[in-house]
Short mmCIF file of C-alpha atoms in Angstrom, two decimals:
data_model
loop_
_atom_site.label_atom_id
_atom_site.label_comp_id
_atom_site.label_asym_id
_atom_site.label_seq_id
_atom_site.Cartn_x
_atom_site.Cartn_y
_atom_site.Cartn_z
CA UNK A 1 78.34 123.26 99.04
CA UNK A 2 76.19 122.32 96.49
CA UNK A 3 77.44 122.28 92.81
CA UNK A 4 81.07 122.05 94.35
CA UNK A 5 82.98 119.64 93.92
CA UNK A 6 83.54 117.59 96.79
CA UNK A 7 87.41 117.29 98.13
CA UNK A 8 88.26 114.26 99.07
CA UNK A 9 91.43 112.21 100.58
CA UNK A 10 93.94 111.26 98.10
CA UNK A 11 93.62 108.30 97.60
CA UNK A 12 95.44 105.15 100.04
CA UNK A 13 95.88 107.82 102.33
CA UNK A 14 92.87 107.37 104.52
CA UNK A 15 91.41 109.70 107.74
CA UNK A 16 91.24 107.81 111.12
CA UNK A 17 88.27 109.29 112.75
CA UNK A 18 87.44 109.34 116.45
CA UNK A 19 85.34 105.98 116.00
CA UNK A 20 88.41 104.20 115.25
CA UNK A 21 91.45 106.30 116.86
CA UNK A 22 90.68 104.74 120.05
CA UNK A 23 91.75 101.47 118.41
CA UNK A 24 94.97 102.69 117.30
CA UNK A 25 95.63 104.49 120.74
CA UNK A 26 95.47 100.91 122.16
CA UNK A 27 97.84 99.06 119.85
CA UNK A 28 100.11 101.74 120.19
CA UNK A 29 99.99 102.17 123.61
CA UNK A 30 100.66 98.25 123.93
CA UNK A 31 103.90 98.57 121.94
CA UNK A 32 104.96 101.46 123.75
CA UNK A 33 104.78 99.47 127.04
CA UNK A 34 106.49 96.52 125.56
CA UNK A 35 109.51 98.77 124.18
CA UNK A 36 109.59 100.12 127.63
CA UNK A 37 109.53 96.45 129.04
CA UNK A 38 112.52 95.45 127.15
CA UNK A 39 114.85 99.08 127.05
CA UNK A 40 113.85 100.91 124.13
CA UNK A 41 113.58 104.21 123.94
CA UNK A 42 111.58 106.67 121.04
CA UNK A 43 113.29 108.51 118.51
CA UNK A 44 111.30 110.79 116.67
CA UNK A 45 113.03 111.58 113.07
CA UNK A 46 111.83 113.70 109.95
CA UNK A 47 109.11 112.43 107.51
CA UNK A 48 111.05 114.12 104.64
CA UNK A 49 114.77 113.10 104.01
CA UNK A 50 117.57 113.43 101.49
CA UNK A 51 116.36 110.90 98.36
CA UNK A 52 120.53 109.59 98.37
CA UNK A 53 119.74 108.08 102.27
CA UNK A 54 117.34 105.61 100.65
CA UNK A 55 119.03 104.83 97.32
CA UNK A 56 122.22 104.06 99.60
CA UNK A 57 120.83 102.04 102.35
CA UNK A 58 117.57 100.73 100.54
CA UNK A 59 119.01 100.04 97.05
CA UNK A 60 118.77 101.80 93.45
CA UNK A 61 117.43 98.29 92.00
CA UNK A 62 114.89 97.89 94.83
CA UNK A 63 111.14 98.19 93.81
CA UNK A 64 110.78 101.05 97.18
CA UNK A 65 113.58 103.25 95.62
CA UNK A 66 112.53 102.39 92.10
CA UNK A 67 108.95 102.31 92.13
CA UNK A 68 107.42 103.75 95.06
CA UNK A 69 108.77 106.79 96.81
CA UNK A 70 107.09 110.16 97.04
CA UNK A 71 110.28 112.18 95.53
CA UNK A 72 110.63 116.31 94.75
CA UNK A 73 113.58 118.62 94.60
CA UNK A 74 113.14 121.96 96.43
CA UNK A 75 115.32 124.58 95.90
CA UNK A 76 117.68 121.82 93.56
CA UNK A 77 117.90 119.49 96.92
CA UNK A 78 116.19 115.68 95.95
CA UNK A 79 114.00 115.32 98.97
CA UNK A 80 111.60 112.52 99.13
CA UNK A 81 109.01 111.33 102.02
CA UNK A 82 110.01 108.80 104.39
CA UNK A 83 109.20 104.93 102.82
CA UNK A 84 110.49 103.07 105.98
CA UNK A 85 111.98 104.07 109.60
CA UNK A 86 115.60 102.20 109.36
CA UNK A 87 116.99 104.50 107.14
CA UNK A 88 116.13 107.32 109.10
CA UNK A 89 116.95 106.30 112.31
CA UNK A 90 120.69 105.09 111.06
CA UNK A 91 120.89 108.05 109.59
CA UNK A 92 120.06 109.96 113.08
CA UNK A 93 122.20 107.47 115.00
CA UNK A 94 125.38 108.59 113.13
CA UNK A 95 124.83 112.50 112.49
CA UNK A 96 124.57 112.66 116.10
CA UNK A 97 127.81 110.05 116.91
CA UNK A 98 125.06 108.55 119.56
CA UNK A 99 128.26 105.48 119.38
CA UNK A 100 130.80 107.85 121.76
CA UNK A 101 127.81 108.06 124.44
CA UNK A 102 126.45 104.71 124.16
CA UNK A 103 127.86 101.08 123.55
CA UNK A 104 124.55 99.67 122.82
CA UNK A 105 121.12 102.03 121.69
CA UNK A 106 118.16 100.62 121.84
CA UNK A 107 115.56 102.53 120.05
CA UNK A 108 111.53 102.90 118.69
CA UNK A 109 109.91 104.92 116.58
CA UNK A 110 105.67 104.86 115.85
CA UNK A 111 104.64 107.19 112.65
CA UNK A 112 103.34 107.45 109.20
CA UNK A 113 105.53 106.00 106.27
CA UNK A 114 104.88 106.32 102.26
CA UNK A 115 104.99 104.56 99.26
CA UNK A 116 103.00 105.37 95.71
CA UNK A 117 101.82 102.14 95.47
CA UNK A 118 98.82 100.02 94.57
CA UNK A 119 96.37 100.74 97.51
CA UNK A 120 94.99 97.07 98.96
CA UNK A 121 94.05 96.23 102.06
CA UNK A 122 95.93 96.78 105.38
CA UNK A 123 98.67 98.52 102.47
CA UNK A 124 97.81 102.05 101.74
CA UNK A 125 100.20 104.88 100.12
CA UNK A 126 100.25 106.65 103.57
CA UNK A 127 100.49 103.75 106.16
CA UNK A 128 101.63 103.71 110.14
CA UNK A 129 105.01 101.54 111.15
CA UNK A 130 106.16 100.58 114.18
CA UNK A 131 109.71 99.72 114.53
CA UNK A 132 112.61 99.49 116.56
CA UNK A 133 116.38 99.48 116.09
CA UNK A 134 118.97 97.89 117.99
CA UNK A 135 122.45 99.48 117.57
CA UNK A 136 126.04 97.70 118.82
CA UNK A 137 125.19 94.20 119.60
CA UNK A 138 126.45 91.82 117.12
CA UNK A 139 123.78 89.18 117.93
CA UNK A 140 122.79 86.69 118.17
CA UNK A 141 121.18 86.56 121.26
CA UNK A 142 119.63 90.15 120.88
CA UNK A 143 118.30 89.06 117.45
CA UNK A 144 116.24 85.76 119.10
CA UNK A 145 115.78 88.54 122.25
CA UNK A 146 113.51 90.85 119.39
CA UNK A 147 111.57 87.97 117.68
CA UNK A 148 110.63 86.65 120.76
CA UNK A 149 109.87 90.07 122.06
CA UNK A 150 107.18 90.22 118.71
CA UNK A 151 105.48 86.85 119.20
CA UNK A 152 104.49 88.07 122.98
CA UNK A 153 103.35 91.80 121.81
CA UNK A 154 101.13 89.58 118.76
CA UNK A 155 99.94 87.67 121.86
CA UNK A 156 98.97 90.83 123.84
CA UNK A 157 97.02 92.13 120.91
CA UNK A 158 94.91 89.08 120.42
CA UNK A 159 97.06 87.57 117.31
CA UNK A 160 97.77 84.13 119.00
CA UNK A 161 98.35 82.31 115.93
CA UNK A 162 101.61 83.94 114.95
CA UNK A 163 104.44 81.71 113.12
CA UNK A 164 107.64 83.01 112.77
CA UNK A 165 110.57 82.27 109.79
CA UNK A 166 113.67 82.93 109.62
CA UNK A 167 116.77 82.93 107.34
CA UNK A 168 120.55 84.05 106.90
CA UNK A 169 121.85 86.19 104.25
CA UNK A 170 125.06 86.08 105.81
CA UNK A 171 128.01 88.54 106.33
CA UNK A 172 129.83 91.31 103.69
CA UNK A 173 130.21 88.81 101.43
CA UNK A 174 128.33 85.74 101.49
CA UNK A 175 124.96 87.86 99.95
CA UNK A 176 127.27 88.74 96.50
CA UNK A 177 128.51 85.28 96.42
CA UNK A 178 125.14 83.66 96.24
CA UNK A 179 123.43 86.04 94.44
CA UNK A 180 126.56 85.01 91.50
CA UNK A 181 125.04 81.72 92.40
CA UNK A 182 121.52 81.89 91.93
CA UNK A 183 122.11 84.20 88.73
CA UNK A 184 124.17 80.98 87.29
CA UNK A 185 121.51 78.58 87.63
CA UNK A 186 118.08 81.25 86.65
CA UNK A 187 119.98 82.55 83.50
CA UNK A 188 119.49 79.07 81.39
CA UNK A 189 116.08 79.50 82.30
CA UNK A 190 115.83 83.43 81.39
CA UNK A 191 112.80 82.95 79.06
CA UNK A 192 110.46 81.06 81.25
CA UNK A 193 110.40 84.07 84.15
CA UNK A 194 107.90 86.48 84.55
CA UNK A 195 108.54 89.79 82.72
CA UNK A 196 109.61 91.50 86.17
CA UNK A 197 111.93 88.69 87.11
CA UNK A 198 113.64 88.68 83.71
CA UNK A 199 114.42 92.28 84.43
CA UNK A 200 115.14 91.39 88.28
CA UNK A 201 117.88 89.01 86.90
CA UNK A 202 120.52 91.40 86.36
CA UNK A 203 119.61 94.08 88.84
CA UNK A 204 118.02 92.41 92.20
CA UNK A 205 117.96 88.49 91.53
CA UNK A 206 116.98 87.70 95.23
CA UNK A 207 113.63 89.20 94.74
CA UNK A 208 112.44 86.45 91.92
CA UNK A 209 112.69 84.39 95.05
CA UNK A 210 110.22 86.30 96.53
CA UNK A 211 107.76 86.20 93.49
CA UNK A 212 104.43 84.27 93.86
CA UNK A 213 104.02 84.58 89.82
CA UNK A 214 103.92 80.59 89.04
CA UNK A 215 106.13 80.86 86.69
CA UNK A 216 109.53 82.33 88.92
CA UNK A 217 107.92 79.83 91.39
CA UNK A 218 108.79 76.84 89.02
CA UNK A 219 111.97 78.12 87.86
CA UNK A 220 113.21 78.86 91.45
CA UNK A 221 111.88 75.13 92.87
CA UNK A 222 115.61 73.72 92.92
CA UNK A 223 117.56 76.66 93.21
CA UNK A 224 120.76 76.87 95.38
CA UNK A 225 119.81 78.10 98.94
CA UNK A 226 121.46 81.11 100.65
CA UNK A 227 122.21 78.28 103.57
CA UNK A 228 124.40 77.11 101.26
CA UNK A 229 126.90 79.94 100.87
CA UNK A 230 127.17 80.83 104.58
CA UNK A 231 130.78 80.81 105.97
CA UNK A 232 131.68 78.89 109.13
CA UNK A 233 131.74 82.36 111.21
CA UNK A 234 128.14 82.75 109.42
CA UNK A 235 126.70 79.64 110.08
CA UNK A 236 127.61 79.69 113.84
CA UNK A 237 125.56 82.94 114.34
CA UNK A 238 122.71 81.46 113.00
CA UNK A 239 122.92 78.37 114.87
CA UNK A 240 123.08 80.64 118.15
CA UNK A 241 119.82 82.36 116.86
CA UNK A 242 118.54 78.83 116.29
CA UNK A 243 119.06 78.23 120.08
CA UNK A 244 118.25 81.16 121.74
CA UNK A 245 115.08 80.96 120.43
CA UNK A 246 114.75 77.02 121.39
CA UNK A 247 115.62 78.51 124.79
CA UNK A 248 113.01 81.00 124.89
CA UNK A 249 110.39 78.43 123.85
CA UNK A 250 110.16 80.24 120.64
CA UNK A 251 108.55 78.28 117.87
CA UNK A 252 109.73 78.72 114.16
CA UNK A 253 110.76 77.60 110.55
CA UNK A 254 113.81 78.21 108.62
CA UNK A 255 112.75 79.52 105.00
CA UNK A 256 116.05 79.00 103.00
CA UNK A 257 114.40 81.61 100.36
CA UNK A 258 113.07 84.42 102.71
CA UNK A 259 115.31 87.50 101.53
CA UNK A 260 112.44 90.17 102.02
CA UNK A 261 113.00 93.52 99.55
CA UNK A 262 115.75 95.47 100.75
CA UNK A 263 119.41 95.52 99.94
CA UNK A 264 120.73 96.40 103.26
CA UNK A 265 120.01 93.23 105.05
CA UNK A 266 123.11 90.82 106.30
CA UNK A 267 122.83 87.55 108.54
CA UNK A 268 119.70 87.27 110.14
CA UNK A 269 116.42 87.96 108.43
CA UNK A 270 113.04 87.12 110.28
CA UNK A 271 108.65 88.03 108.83
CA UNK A 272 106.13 86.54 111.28
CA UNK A 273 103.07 85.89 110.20
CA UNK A 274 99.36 85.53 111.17
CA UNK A 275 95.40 86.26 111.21
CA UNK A 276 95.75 84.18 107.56
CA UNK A 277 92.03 84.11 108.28
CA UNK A 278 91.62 87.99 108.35
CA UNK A 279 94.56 89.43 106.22
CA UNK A 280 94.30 86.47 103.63
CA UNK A 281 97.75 85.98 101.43
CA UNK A 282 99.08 89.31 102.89
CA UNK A 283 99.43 87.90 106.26
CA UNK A 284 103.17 89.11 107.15
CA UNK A 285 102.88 91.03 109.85
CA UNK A 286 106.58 92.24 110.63
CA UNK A 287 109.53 91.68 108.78
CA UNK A 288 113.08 92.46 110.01
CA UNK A 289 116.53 92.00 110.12
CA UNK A 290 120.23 92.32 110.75
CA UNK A 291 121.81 95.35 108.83
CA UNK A 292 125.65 95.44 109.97
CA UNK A 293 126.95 97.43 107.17
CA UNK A 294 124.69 100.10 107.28
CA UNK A 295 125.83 102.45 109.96
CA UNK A 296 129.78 102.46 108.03
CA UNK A 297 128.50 102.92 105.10
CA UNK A 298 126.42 106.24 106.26
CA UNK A 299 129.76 107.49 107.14
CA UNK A 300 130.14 106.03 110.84
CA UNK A 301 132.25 103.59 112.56
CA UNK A 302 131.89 100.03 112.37
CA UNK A 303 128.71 99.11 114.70
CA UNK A 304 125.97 96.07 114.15
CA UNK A 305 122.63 96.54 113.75
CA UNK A 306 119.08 94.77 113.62
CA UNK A 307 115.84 96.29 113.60
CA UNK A 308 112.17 95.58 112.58
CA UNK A 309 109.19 97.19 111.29
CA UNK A 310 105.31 96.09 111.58
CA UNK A 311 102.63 98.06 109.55
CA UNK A 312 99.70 99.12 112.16
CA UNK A 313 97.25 98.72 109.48
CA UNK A 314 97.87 95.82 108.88
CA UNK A 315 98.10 94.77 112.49
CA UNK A 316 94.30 96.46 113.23
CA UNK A 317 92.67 94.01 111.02
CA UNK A 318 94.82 91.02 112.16
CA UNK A 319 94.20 92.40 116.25
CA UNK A 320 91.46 91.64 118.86
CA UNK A 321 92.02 94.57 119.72
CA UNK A 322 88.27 96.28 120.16
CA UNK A 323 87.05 99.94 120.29
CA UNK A 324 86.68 101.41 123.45
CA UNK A 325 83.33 103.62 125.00
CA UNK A 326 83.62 107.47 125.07
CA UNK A 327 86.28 108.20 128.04
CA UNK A 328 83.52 110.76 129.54
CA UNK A 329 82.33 110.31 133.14
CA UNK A 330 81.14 113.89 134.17
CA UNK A 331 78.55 115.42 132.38
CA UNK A 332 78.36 119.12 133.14
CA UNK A 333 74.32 120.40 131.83
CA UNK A 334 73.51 123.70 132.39
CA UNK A 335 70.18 125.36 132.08
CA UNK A 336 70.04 128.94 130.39
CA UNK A 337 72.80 131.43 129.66
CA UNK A 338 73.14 132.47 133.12
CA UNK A 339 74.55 128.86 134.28
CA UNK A 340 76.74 128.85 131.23
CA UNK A 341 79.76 130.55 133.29
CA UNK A 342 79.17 128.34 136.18
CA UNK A 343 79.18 125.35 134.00
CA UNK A 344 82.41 126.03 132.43
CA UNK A 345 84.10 126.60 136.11
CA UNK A 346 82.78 123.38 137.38
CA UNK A 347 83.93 121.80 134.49
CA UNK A 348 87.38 122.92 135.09
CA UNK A 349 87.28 121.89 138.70
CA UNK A 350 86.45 118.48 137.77
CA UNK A 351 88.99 117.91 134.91
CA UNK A 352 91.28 119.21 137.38
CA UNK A 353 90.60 116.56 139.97
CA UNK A 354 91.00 113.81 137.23
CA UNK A 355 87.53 113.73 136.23
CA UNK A 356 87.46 113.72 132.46
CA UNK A 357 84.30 116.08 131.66
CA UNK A 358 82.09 117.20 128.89
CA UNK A 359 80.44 120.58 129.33
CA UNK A 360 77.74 121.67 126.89
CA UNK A 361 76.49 124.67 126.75
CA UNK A 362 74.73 125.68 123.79
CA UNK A 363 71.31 126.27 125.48
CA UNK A 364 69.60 122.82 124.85
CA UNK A 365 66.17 121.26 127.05
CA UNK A 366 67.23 119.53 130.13
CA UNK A 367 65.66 116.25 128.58
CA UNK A 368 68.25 117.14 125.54
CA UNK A 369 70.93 117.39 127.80
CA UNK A 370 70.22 114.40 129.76
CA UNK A 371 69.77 112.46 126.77
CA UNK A 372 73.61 113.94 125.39
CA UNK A 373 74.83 113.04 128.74
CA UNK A 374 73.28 109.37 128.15
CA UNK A 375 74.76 109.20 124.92
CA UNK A 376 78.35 110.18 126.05
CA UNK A 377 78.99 107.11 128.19
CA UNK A 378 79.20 109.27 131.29
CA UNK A 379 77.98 108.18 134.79
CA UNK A 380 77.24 111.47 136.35
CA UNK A 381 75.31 114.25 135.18
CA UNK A 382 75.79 117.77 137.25
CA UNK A 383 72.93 119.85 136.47
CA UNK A 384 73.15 124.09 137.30
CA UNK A 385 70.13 125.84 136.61
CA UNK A 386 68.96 128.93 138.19
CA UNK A 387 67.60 127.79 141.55
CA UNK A 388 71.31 125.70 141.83
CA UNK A 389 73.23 128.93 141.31
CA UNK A 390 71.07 131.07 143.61
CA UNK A 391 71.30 128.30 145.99
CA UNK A 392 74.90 127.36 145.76
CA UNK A 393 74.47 123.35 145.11
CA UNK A 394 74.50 121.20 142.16
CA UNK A 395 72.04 118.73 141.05
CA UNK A 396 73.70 114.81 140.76
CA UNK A 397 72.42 112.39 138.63
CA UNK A 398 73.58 109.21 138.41
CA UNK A 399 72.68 108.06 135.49
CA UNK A 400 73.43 104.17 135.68
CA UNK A 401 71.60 103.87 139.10
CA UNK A 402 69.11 106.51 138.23
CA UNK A 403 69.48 108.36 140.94
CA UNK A 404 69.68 112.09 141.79
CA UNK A 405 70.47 114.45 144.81
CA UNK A 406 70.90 117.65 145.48
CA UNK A 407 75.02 118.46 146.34
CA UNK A 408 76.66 121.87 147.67
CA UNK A 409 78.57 123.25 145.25
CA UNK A 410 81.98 123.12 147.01
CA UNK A 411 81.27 119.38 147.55
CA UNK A 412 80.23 118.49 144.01
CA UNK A 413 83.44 117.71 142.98
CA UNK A 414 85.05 115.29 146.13
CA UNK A 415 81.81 113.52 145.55
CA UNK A 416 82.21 112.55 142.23
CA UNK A 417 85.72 111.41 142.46
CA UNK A 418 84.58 109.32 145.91
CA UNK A 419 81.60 108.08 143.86
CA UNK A 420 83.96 107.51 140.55
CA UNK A 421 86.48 106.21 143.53
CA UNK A 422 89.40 108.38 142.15
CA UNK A 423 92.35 107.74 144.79
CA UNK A 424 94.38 110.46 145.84
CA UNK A 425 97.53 108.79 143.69
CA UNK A 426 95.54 109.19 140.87
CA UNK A 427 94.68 112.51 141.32
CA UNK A 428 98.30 113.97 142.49
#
């Protein structure tokens, strides 16, 4: 290797090595159960899609669509990598008319996402989402139903902190309405915006609410509010979001200018935040929302939607979530090339009966193999050598205790998995 140069990861798309997969395998396996816990089921939907799905649900004037997707054409189709789940999953929801089979889909999705942006931390050009979609219920009892749902999975995880805010963009056409509004009042004041919300003026004005540059900050300070331009019919949707969640025990704040980055959102609009301490300014960590025009404007029928996505990343740093020791409890050692075979049967036997089981057999020491057995985290180590074989037992040694004994061979295994005390549910 020397004199080569040395390939490395492209850069803010990072390897998760064993050290740290266990972590993920955790978080993940915590949102899984709560999906299950509340009805959700997993889709599972390509990582490459037709560029128009996100310019038509996501928005031409967004910074994702603009700025920040992976794009190609092959074979003259625009194709570009997946920068969010929603899109996807609407997509999915209609090409396969899931609406003539079911009057309300609940569904999940866990998987890697990407976006050519500025690598920082817990944001990275190849980053994991979780998400979930709800499809055909209006709200707004379902939307309080998923926030609530988030602030007890934070909980599980060890994020206790987390504070969740909440907004209306309102209906069809309550979002155009205001956004005529808040163009009216920034346009005097043109000149004193940053460069990017000058340009954001006439394309996405929303988003200079979103800006933390000082300047947009100032000029925004007594700018209509979206809460303004709700309808009656809006307003009393997110007054029964507002007590839903004050039924649930919820805690949270209304933020008149959350409107988060996307152009598909109507009505309700949620982020929660947390681990300030850990994640610093970046500390959102889900954002979501009501998206009832979506699914027509795909080319299907009429149905609501709300969904949500949190970046895992993100939610690793912010978690309590801790590593967890080498899953190994068998230790299979065996001494010369002879014992190799009978190492690798025994092995089998054991994984078979539930016993998760490293065999090595590269030929080391017996003090080497004890001290790889040691080092693996497992309790037992079953030692074959040539007296065992000729003899038909294994050696035991347990190496917490310190013990050892001598074991037939066709009662190694129902002793380790009494010893380990492996029930016969587990094992079936």
């Amino acid at each position: 290797m020397r004199g080569l140069n040395l390939l490395r990861a492209v850069k803010g798309m990072n390897d998760v090595l064993p050290g740290e997969s266990a972590r993920w395998q955790r978080i993940e396996a915590a949102f899984a159960r709560t999906m299950a816990l509340h009805s959700f089921r997993e889709v599972r939907t390509p990582y490459v899609e037709p560029t128009a799905l996100f310019v038509r649900t996501i928005g031409e004037d967004t910074d994702v669509v603009e700025k920040e997707m992976y794009s190609f054409v092959h074979r003259d189709e625009p194709l570009s990598l997946r920068p969010e789940g929603t899109a996807g999953a609407a997509r999915a929801y209609v090409e396969h008319a899931v609406h003539n089979t079911e009057p309300v889909s609940r569904w999940y999705y866990v998987g890697p996402m990407f976006r050519a942006e500025r690598p920082q931390r817990g944001r990275y050009r190849q980053f994991s989402q979780a998400g979930a979609e709800i499809f055909g219920d209006p709200g707004p009892s379902c939307d309080a139903e998923m926030i609530d749902m988030l602030v007890g999975f934070f909980r599980q995880i060890g994020i206790a902190d987390s504070r969740v805010e909440i907004n209306s963009l309102g209906a069809a056409g309550t979002r155009e309405k205001y956004r005529d509004a808040l163009v009216g009042y920034l346009a005097p004041k043109a000149s004193s915006l940053s460069e990017e919300s000058q340009k954001r003026l006439s394309m996405n004005p929303l988003r200079i609410l979103d800006s933390k540059d000082p300047r947009d900050v100032e000029a925004v300070r007594g700018a209509p509010t979206i809460l303004e331009a709700l309808t009656a019919e809006d307003t009393a949707h997110f007054d029964g979001v507002r007590r839903a969640l004050d039924a649930l025990g919820t805690p949270y704040t209304v933020q008149p200018k959350l409107v988060r980055g996307l152009d598909y959102y109507t009505r309700t609009l949620f982020e929660i935040k947390g681990a300030t301490d850990k994640l610093g300014a970046g500390d959102t960590l889900v954002g979501g929302g009501r998206y009832d025009r979506m699914i027509e404007e795909l080319g299907g029928p009429k149905v609501p939607a709300i969904g949500f996505a949190a970046g895992l990343d993100r939610l690793l740093i912010a978690s309590g979530v801790a590593d967890e020791a080498p899953s190994v409890q068998a230790f299979v050692a065996p001494l010369g090339d002879a014992a190799a075979p009978e190492a690798l049967v025994l092995g089998r036997d054991l994984r078979r009966a539930g016993v998760a089981c490293e065999v090595d057999a590269r030929g080391a020491s017996l003090k080497a193999l004890l001290r790889r057995a040691s080092g693996s985290g497992a309790r037992f180590a079953l030692i074959l050598g040539d007296d065992e074989i000729a003899g038909g037992s294994v050696q035991v040694k347990d190496l917490g205790a310190k013990q050892q004994e001598k074991i037939p061979r066709d009662r190694a295994v129902a002793y380790v998995t009494e010893k380990l005390g492996l029930s016969r549910a587990e094992l079936s």
